[in-house]
Coordinates of C-alpha atoms and ligand atoms in Angstrom, one line a residue:
M1 CA 84.5 129.6 282.2
T2 CA 84.7 127.8 285.6
F3 CA 87.8 126.6 287.3
E4 CA 86.7 122.9 287.0
E5 CA 87.1 123.3 283.3
F6 CA 90.8 123.9 283.6
N7 CA 91.3 120.3 284.6
I8 CA 93.1 121.1 287.8
N9 CA 93.4 118.8 290.8
E10 CA 90.7 118.6 293.5
K11 CA 93.0 120.1 296.3
L12 CA 93.4 123.3 294.3
L13 CA 89.8 123.4 293.2
E14 CA 88.6 123.2 296.7
A15 CA 90.9 126.0 297.9
I16 CA 89.8 128.1 294.9
S17 CA 86.2 127.7 295.8
Y18 CA 86.9 128.6 299.4
M19 CA 88.4 131.8 298.1
H20 CA 85.1 132.5 296.4
F21 CA 86.5 132.4 292.9
E22 CA 83.7 131.0 290.7
K23 CA 84.3 132.2 287.1
A24 CA 87.8 132.7 285.6
S25 CA 88.6 136.2 284.6
P26 CA 89.5 136.8 280.9
I27 CA 93.3 136.8 281.5
Q28 CA 92.9 133.6 283.6
E29 CA 90.8 132.0 281.0
Q30 CA 93.4 132.7 278.3
A31 CA 96.7 132.3 280.2
I32 CA 96.1 129.4 282.7
P33 CA 95.7 126.7 280.1
V34 CA 98.8 127.9 278.2
A35 CA 100.8 128.2 281.4
M36 CA 99.6 124.7 282.5
E37 CA 101.1 123.3 279.2
G38 CA 104.5 124.6 280.3
H39 CA 104.9 127.5 277.9
D40 CA 106.6 130.7 278.7
V41 CA 104.0 133.5 279.0
L42 CA 104.0 137.2 278.4
A43 CA 100.8 138.6 279.8
C44 CA 99.6 142.1 279.8
A45 CA 96.3 143.2 281.5
Q46 CA 95.2 146.1 283.5
T47 CA 95.3 146.0 287.3
G48 CA 92.6 144.2 289.1
T49 CA 92.1 141.6 286.4
G50 CA 93.4 138.6 288.4
K51 CA 96.9 138.2 287.2
T52 CA 98.1 136.7 290.5
A53 CA 95.9 133.6 290.2
T54 CA 96.9 133.3 286.6
F55 CA 100.5 132.4 287.6
L56 CA 99.9 130.8 291.0
I57 CA 97.4 128.2 289.8
P58 CA 99.6 126.7 287.0
I59 CA 102.6 126.7 289.4
L60 CA 100.7 125.0 292.2
E61 CA 99.1 122.5 289.8
D62 CA 102.6 121.5 288.5
L63 CA 103.9 121.2 292.1
V64 CA 101.0 119.0 293.2
Q65 CA 101.0 116.8 290.0
N66 CA 104.8 116.4 289.6
G67 CA 106.1 116.8 293.1
A68 CA 108.0 119.6 294.7
H69 CA 111.5 119.1 296.0
G70 CA 113.2 122.1 297.6
F71 CA 113.1 125.5 296.1
T72 CA 111.1 125.1 292.8
S73 CA 109.5 128.4 292.1
L74 CA 110.6 132.0 292.3
I75 CA 108.3 134.9 292.0
V76 CA 110.0 138.3 291.8
V77 CA 108.0 141.5 292.6
P78 CA 108.8 145.2 293.0
T79 CA 107.6 145.9 296.5
R80 CA 107.4 144.3 300.0
E81 CA 103.7 144.8 300.2
L82 CA 103.1 142.9 297.0
A83 CA 105.4 140.1 298.2
I84 CA 103.3 139.7 301.3
Q85 CA 100.0 139.9 299.4
I86 CA 101.0 137.4 296.8
D87 CA 102.3 135.0 299.6
Q88 CA 99.0 135.3 301.3
E89 CA 97.0 134.5 298.2
L90 CA 99.4 131.6 297.6
Q91 CA 98.8 130.3 301.1
G92 CA 95.1 130.4 300.3
F93 CA 95.4 128.4 297.1
S94 CA 97.9 125.9 298.5
Y95 CA 95.9 125.3 301.8
F96 CA 95.1 121.7 301.0
T97 CA 98.5 120.9 299.5
D98 CA 102.0 120.3 300.9
T99 CA 103.5 123.3 299.2
T100 CA 105.5 125.6 301.4
S101 CA 106.1 129.3 300.7
K102 CA 107.8 132.4 302.1
A103 CA 107.8 136.1 301.3
V104 CA 111.4 137.5 301.2
Y105 CA 111.8 141.2 301.4
G106 CA 114.0 143.8 303.0
G107 CA 113.3 145.0 306.5
D108 CA 115.2 146.1 309.5
K109 CA 114.8 143.2 311.8
G110 CA 117.5 140.6 312.1
M111 CA 114.8 138.0 312.9
D112 CA 113.3 138.4 309.4
W113 CA 116.7 137.7 307.8
D114 CA 117.2 134.5 309.9
D115 CA 113.7 133.4 309.0
Q116 CA 114.3 134.0 305.3
K117 CA 117.6 132.3 305.4
R118 CA 116.0 129.3 307.0
A119 CA 113.3 129.2 304.3
F120 CA 116.1 129.0 301.7
T121 CA 118.2 126.4 303.6
E122 CA 115.2 124.2 304.4
G123 CA 114.1 124.3 300.8
T124 CA 110.9 126.1 300.9
N125 CA 109.1 125.5 297.6
V126 CA 107.9 128.9 296.5
I127 CA 109.7 132.2 297.3
V128 CA 108.0 135.5 296.6
A129 CA 110.8 138.1 296.8
T130 CA 111.8 141.6 296.1
P131 CA 115.0 141.9 294.0
G132 CA 117.4 143.5 296.4
R133 CA 116.8 141.2 299.3
L134 CA 116.8 138.1 297.1
I135 CA 120.2 139.0 295.7
A136 CA 121.6 139.6 299.2
H137 CA 120.7 136.0 300.0
L138 CA 121.9 134.6 296.7
R139 CA 125.3 136.1 297.2
L140 CA 125.9 134.3 300.5
G141 CA 125.8 131.0 298.6
Y142 CA 123.4 128.9 300.6
V143 CA 120.5 129.3 298.2
K144 CA 120.1 126.1 296.2
C145 CA 118.7 127.2 292.9
N146 CA 119.2 124.1 290.8
N147 CA 115.6 122.9 291.3
I148 CA 114.0 126.1 290.2
R149 CA 111.6 125.3 287.3
H150 CA 109.2 128.3 287.5
L151 CA 110.1 132.0 287.4
V152 CA 107.6 134.8 287.5
L153 CA 108.3 138.4 287.1
D154 CA 105.2 140.2 288.3
E155 CA 104.6 143.9 287.7
A156 CA 107.5 143.8 285.3
D157 CA 106.8 147.3 284.1
R158 CA 107.0 148.6 287.7
M159 CA 110.2 146.8 288.3
L160 CA 111.8 148.5 285.2
D161 CA 110.5 151.9 286.3
M162 CA 112.1 151.3 289.7
G163 CA 115.4 150.5 288.1
F164 CA 115.5 146.8 289.0
I165 CA 116.7 145.7 285.5
D166 CA 120.3 145.0 286.6
D167 CA 119.1 143.2 289.7
I168 CA 116.8 141.0 287.5
R169 CA 119.7 140.2 285.2
Q170 CA 121.8 139.2 288.2
I171 CA 119.1 137.0 289.6
L172 CA 118.8 135.3 286.2
G173 CA 122.4 134.4 286.4
Y174 CA 121.7 132.1 289.4
I175 CA 118.8 130.1 288.1
P176 CA 118.7 127.3 285.7
K177 CA 118.1 128.1 282.0
K178 CA 115.7 125.3 281.6
R179 CA 112.7 126.6 283.3
Q180 CA 109.2 128.1 282.7
T181 CA 109.2 131.9 282.8
M182 CA 106.1 134.0 283.1
M183 CA 106.2 137.8 282.9
F184 CA 103.2 140.0 283.9
S185 CA 102.8 143.6 283.2
A186 CA 100.0 146.2 283.1
T187 CA 101.5 148.0 280.2
M188 CA 103.5 146.7 277.2
A189 CA 106.1 149.4 276.9
P190 CA 108.9 148.8 274.4
E191 CA 111.4 148.0 277.3
I192 CA 109.1 145.3 278.5
R193 CA 109.1 143.7 275.1
K194 CA 112.9 144.0 275.0
L195 CA 113.3 142.3 278.4
A196 CA 110.8 139.6 277.4
N197 CA 112.7 138.9 274.1
S198 CA 115.8 138.4 276.1
I199 CA 114.5 136.1 278.9
L200 CA 111.4 134.2 277.5
V201 CA 111.6 131.3 275.1
N202 CA 108.9 131.1 272.5
P203 CA 106.5 132.9 274.8
Q204 CA 102.8 132.9 274.3
M205 CA 101.6 136.5 274.3
I206 CA 98.4 137.3 276.0
S207 CA 97.1 140.8 276.1
I208 CA 93.8 141.9 277.4
A209 CA 93.0 145.4 276.0
I210 CA 95.4 148.3 276.8
A211 CA 95.9 149.6 280.2
K212 CA 92.6 151.5 281.0
P213 CA 90.8 151.8 284.3
A214 CA 88.2 149.1 284.7
E215 CA 84.8 149.8 283.4
G216 CA 83.3 149.9 286.9
V217 CA 85.2 153.1 287.8
K218 CA 83.4 156.4 287.6
Q219 CA 86.1 159.0 286.8
A220 CA 85.8 162.7 287.3
A221 CA 88.2 165.6 287.9
Y222 CA 88.1 169.1 289.5
M223 CA 90.2 172.0 288.4
V224 CA 91.4 173.4 291.7
H225 CA 94.1 175.6 293.2
P226 CA 96.4 173.9 295.7
Y227 CA 95.0 175.9 298.6
Q228 CA 91.5 174.7 297.9
K229 CA 92.2 171.0 297.9
I230 CA 91.6 170.2 301.6
N231 CA 88.3 172.0 301.5
L232 CA 87.4 170.1 298.4
I233 CA 88.0 166.8 300.2
T234 CA 85.7 168.0 303.0
H235 CA 83.1 168.8 300.4
I236 CA 83.4 165.5 298.6
L237 CA 83.1 163.6 302.0
A238 CA 80.1 165.5 303.0
Q239 CA 78.4 164.6 299.7
N240 CA 79.2 160.9 300.2
P241 CA 78.5 160.2 303.9
D242 CA 78.2 156.4 303.2
Y243 CA 81.7 156.0 301.8
D244 CA 83.8 154.1 304.4
S245 CA 87.0 153.4 302.6
I246 CA 88.8 156.2 300.8
L247 CA 92.3 156.2 299.4
I248 CA 94.0 159.5 298.7
F249 CA 97.1 159.5 296.6
T250 CA 99.9 162.1 296.4
S251 CA 103.2 161.9 294.5
T252 CA 105.0 163.7 297.2
K253 CA 106.0 161.9 300.4
K254 CA 106.5 165.2 302.2
L255 CA 102.8 166.0 301.7
I256 CA 101.4 162.9 303.4
N257 CA 101.7 164.2 307.0
S258 CA 100.4 167.7 306.1
I259 CA 97.4 166.2 304.3
V260 CA 96.6 163.9 307.2
H261 CA 96.9 166.7 309.7
S262 CA 94.8 169.1 307.7
I263 CA 92.0 166.5 307.3
R264 CA 92.1 165.8 311.0
K265 CA 91.9 169.4 311.8
T266 CA 89.0 170.2 309.3
I267 CA 86.9 167.1 309.9
Q268 CA 86.3 166.3 313.6
G269 CA 86.7 162.8 314.7
I270 CA 87.6 161.3 311.2
E271 CA 89.9 158.2 311.1
V272 CA 92.6 159.2 308.8
E273 CA 96.2 157.8 308.5
G274 CA 99.2 158.1 306.1
I275 CA 101.6 155.7 304.6
S276 CA 104.7 156.0 302.6
S277 CA 108.0 154.2 301.8
D278 CA 109.6 156.3 304.7
F279 CA 107.6 154.3 307.2
E280 CA 109.2 151.3 308.9
Q281 CA 108.0 147.9 307.5
N282 CA 106.0 146.9 310.5
E283 CA 104.4 150.4 310.7
R284 CA 103.4 150.0 307.0
E285 CA 101.8 146.7 307.6
D286 CA 99.9 147.9 310.7
V287 CA 98.5 150.9 308.8
L288 CA 97.4 148.7 305.9
L289 CA 95.8 146.3 308.2
R290 CA 93.8 149.0 309.9
F291 CA 92.7 150.3 306.6
K292 CA 91.7 146.9 305.2
A293 CA 89.7 146.3 308.4
K294 CA 88.0 149.6 307.8
Q295 CA 89.1 150.9 311.2
T296 CA 90.7 153.8 309.2
K297 CA 88.3 155.5 306.8
I298 CA 90.9 157.5 304.9
L299 CA 94.4 156.4 303.9
V300 CA 96.8 158.9 302.4
A301 CA 99.5 157.2 300.4
T302 CA 102.3 157.6 297.9
D303 CA 102.4 155.5 294.7
V304 CA 104.0 152.7 296.8
L305 CA 100.5 151.5 297.2
S306 CA 99.1 152.1 293.8
R307 CA 100.6 149.0 292.2
G308 CA 99.2 145.6 292.7
I309 CA 98.0 146.1 296.3
D310 CA 94.6 144.6 296.6
I311 CA 92.2 146.1 299.2
K312 CA 88.6 145.2 298.7
G313 CA 85.8 147.7 298.9
I314 CA 87.5 151.0 298.4
N315 CA 84.7 153.4 297.4
L316 CA 86.7 156.3 296.3
V317 CA 90.2 157.1 295.1
I318 CA 91.2 160.8 295.3
N319 CA 94.3 161.9 293.4
F320 CA 95.4 164.8 295.5
D321 CA 97.7 165.6 292.6
V322 CA 98.2 164.3 289.0
P323 CA 100.7 161.5 288.9
R324 CA 103.8 162.2 286.7
D325 CA 103.6 158.9 284.9
A326 CA 100.3 158.4 283.1
A327 CA 100.4 154.6 283.8
D328 CA 100.4 155.5 287.5
Y329 CA 97.0 157.0 287.1
V330 CA 95.7 153.7 285.8
H331 CA 97.2 152.0 288.8
R332 CA 95.9 154.4 291.3
V333 CA 92.5 154.4 289.9
G334 CA 92.6 150.6 289.6
R335 CA 92.7 150.4 293.5
T336 CA 88.9 151.0 293.4
A337 CA 86.4 148.8 291.6
R338 CA 88.5 145.7 291.9
A339 CA 87.1 142.6 290.2
D340 CA 83.9 144.0 288.7
A341 CA 82.9 146.1 291.7
K342 CA 81.9 149.7 291.3
G343 CA 84.1 152.6 292.5
E344 CA 84.9 156.2 291.9
A345 CA 88.0 158.1 291.2
I346 CA 88.4 161.9 291.5
T347 CA 91.5 163.8 290.4
F348 CA 92.5 167.2 291.6
I349 CA 94.1 169.1 288.7
S350 CA 96.0 172.3 289.4
E351 CA 97.0 174.6 286.6
A352 CA 100.5 173.2 286.6
D353 CA 99.2 169.6 286.4
I354 CA 97.2 170.1 283.1
P355 CA 99.9 168.8 280.7
K356 CA 100.2 165.6 282.8
F357 CA 96.4 165.1 282.8
V358 CA 96.3 165.7 279.1
R359 CA 98.7 162.7 278.6
I360 CA 96.6 160.6 280.9
E361 CA 93.5 161.2 278.9
S362 CA 95.3 160.3 275.8
L363 CA 96.6 157.0 277.4
I364 CA 93.1 156.0 278.6
E365 CA 91.6 157.3 275.3
K366 CA 88.9 159.2 277.2
S367 CA 88.2 162.6 278.3
V368 CA 87.5 162.7 282.0
E369 CA 84.6 164.9 283.1
K370 CA 85.7 168.2 284.8
L371 CA 83.2 169.0 287.6
P372 CA 82.6 172.6 288.5
L373 CA 84.2 173.6 291.8
P374 CA 81.6 174.2 294.5
A375 CA 81.0 178.0 294.7
E376 CA 81.9 178.3 298.4
L377 CA 85.4 177.2 297.6
G378 CA 86.1 180.2 295.5
E379 CA 87.2 180.5 291.9
A380 CA 88.8 177.6 290.2
P381 CA 91.6 177.7 287.6
V382 CA 90.3 177.1 284.0
W383 CA 90.9 173.9 282.2
K384 CA 93.0 174.6 279.1
T385 CA 94.8 172.1 277.1
P386 CA 98.6 172.9 276.5
A387 CA 97.8 173.8 272.9
E388 CA 95.4 176.5 274.0
Q389 CA 97.8 177.6 276.7
S390 CA 100.7 178.0 274.5
K391 CA 98.6 180.0 272.0
K392 CA 97.7 182.4 274.7
K393 CA 101.3 182.8 275.9
R394 CA 102.5 183.5 272.4
F395 CA 99.9 186.3 271.9
Y396 CA 99.8 188.0 275.2
G397 CA 102.5 186.5 277.3
K398 CA 105.2 188.4 279.1
R399 CA 108.8 187.4 279.5
S400 CA 109.9 186.3 283.0
N401 CA 111.6 189.7 283.3
G402 CA 108.2 191.3 282.9
K403 CA 108.8 192.9 279.5
R404 CA 106.4 192.3 276.7
R405 CA 107.2 189.3 274.6
F406 CA 108.2 190.1 271.0
F407 CA 107.1 187.9 268.1
K408 CA 109.6 186.5 265.8
K409 CA 109.2 187.5 262.1
N410 CA 107.9 184.2 261.0
S411 CA 105.3 184.0 263.8
R412 CA 103.8 187.4 262.9
K413 CA 101.0 185.9 260.9
E414 CA 99.8 184.2 264.1
N415 CA 99.3 187.5 265.8
P416 CA 95.6 188.1 265.7
R417 CA 96.1 191.9 265.9
K418 CA 97.9 191.7 262.6
G419 CA 94.9 189.9 261.1
N420 CA 95.3 186.2 261.1
T421 CA 93.2 184.4 258.5
N422 CA 93.7 181.0 260.0
Q423 CA 92.0 181.7 263.3
Ligands
ADP501 P1 96.0 142.1 289.2 O1 97.3 141.4 289.7 O2 95.7 141.8 287.8 O3 96.1 143.6 289.5 P2 94.8 140.5 291.4 O4 95.4 139.2 291.0 O5 95.4 141.2 292.5 O6 94.8 141.5 290.0 O7 93.3 140.3 291.6 C1 92.4 141.4 291.9 C2 91.3 140.9 292.9 O8 90.4 140.1 292.2 C3 91.8 140.1 294.1 O9 91.1 140.4 295.2 C4 91.6 138.7 293.7 O10 91.4 137.9 294.8 C5 90.3 138.9 292.9 N1 90.1 137.8 291.8 C6 91.0 137.5 290.9 N2 90.5 136.5 290.1 C7 89.2 136.3 290.5 C8 88.2 135.4 290.1 N3 88.3 134.7 289.1 N4 87.0 135.4 290.8 C9 86.9 136.3 291.8 N5 87.8 137.2 292.3 C10 88.9 137.1 291.7
MG502 MG1 99.1 141.9 290.3

């Protein structure tokens, strides 16, 4: 389906074509017409499927057709980076219209605050905001909310994970009840449904498959001991000399610097940088810009980046460790192969990470290929599912005090040395 078929105005269509959007993605095809009719929407689709345009186009269409007076549209997002990115996409779509917009997020510069305050007092049409900073402005009383007619909660699942539920409820207290509300999420956890039930009115539900990495991503994994990981990265890079954009994820902020330094030490002249929520806002933006511009070949990041951030042309995502939350795997892997492109995702699994990876495989309903560790790296740990592991512990395990483990009476029949007919 093309964008012309949505019956949207010329100004928007022209901008859409400048942005090289030709065919609508499945979520856009289903949700844009419904949203343009003014319905509340609850949409669930994996990352990289084009959810941003799904809410921006109907909002802008309404503002162009029905006029925009003051603050009409509020988009709430979990992270600063996402606020900036959505505002940029919005500026692209609204290029030929009179719509004004501003990203509002926490930072440390007083100037930002004054700028944001001005956006509110001057009646900027669309505000893309993170919850905390938005509330800080709302509390000071100068934000006129009575014209708000669109509310979007993007990455709602992430906002709940990050504990923003109370903030969201507070924000809801400031904005008119009569409005169109759209909620977007990559997963449809029960809490998301609960939140949706409490804030959406007769919503149209649109769900595009369950959260799974896009088809274009080639997924693989290595069983590896922690001390072998840096050498494994070297090996993977040597095998793929044409890759120019690689994202390495780790769950631990503390590891970022040590990974960056180890890579620098091991691979002469490589452009590698790190980014985490500990970095100052402008530092984060600079690092991201350099990575987007391909000046940096490897970016080492925490999960701050895994949700929603859109960087084109990432060849490879390496999970330096297995994310705690299975949905985070989908988000991390979703950073490559955006919008139909091809990409590769490789996960490093240490022995301790096996149970987490088993959960991931059950979420994505797929077993990920475990590649043999290159011989020069030494021996790898063995992939064993938790069921196999616990069996082994029960039969041969030792207690932490080093003594032999005794079997309870009722588990005797599982002891192979006593002859177990079930095995
Ligand atoms: P999501 O929010 O679902 O993770 P995004 O809205 O960030 O996905 O879109 C992912 C990428 O795909 C972005 O670079 C976006 O510009 C691009 N994109 C979205 N829709 C289309 C489309 N219909 N045609 C071409 N590119 C698109
Ligand atoms: Mg998104």
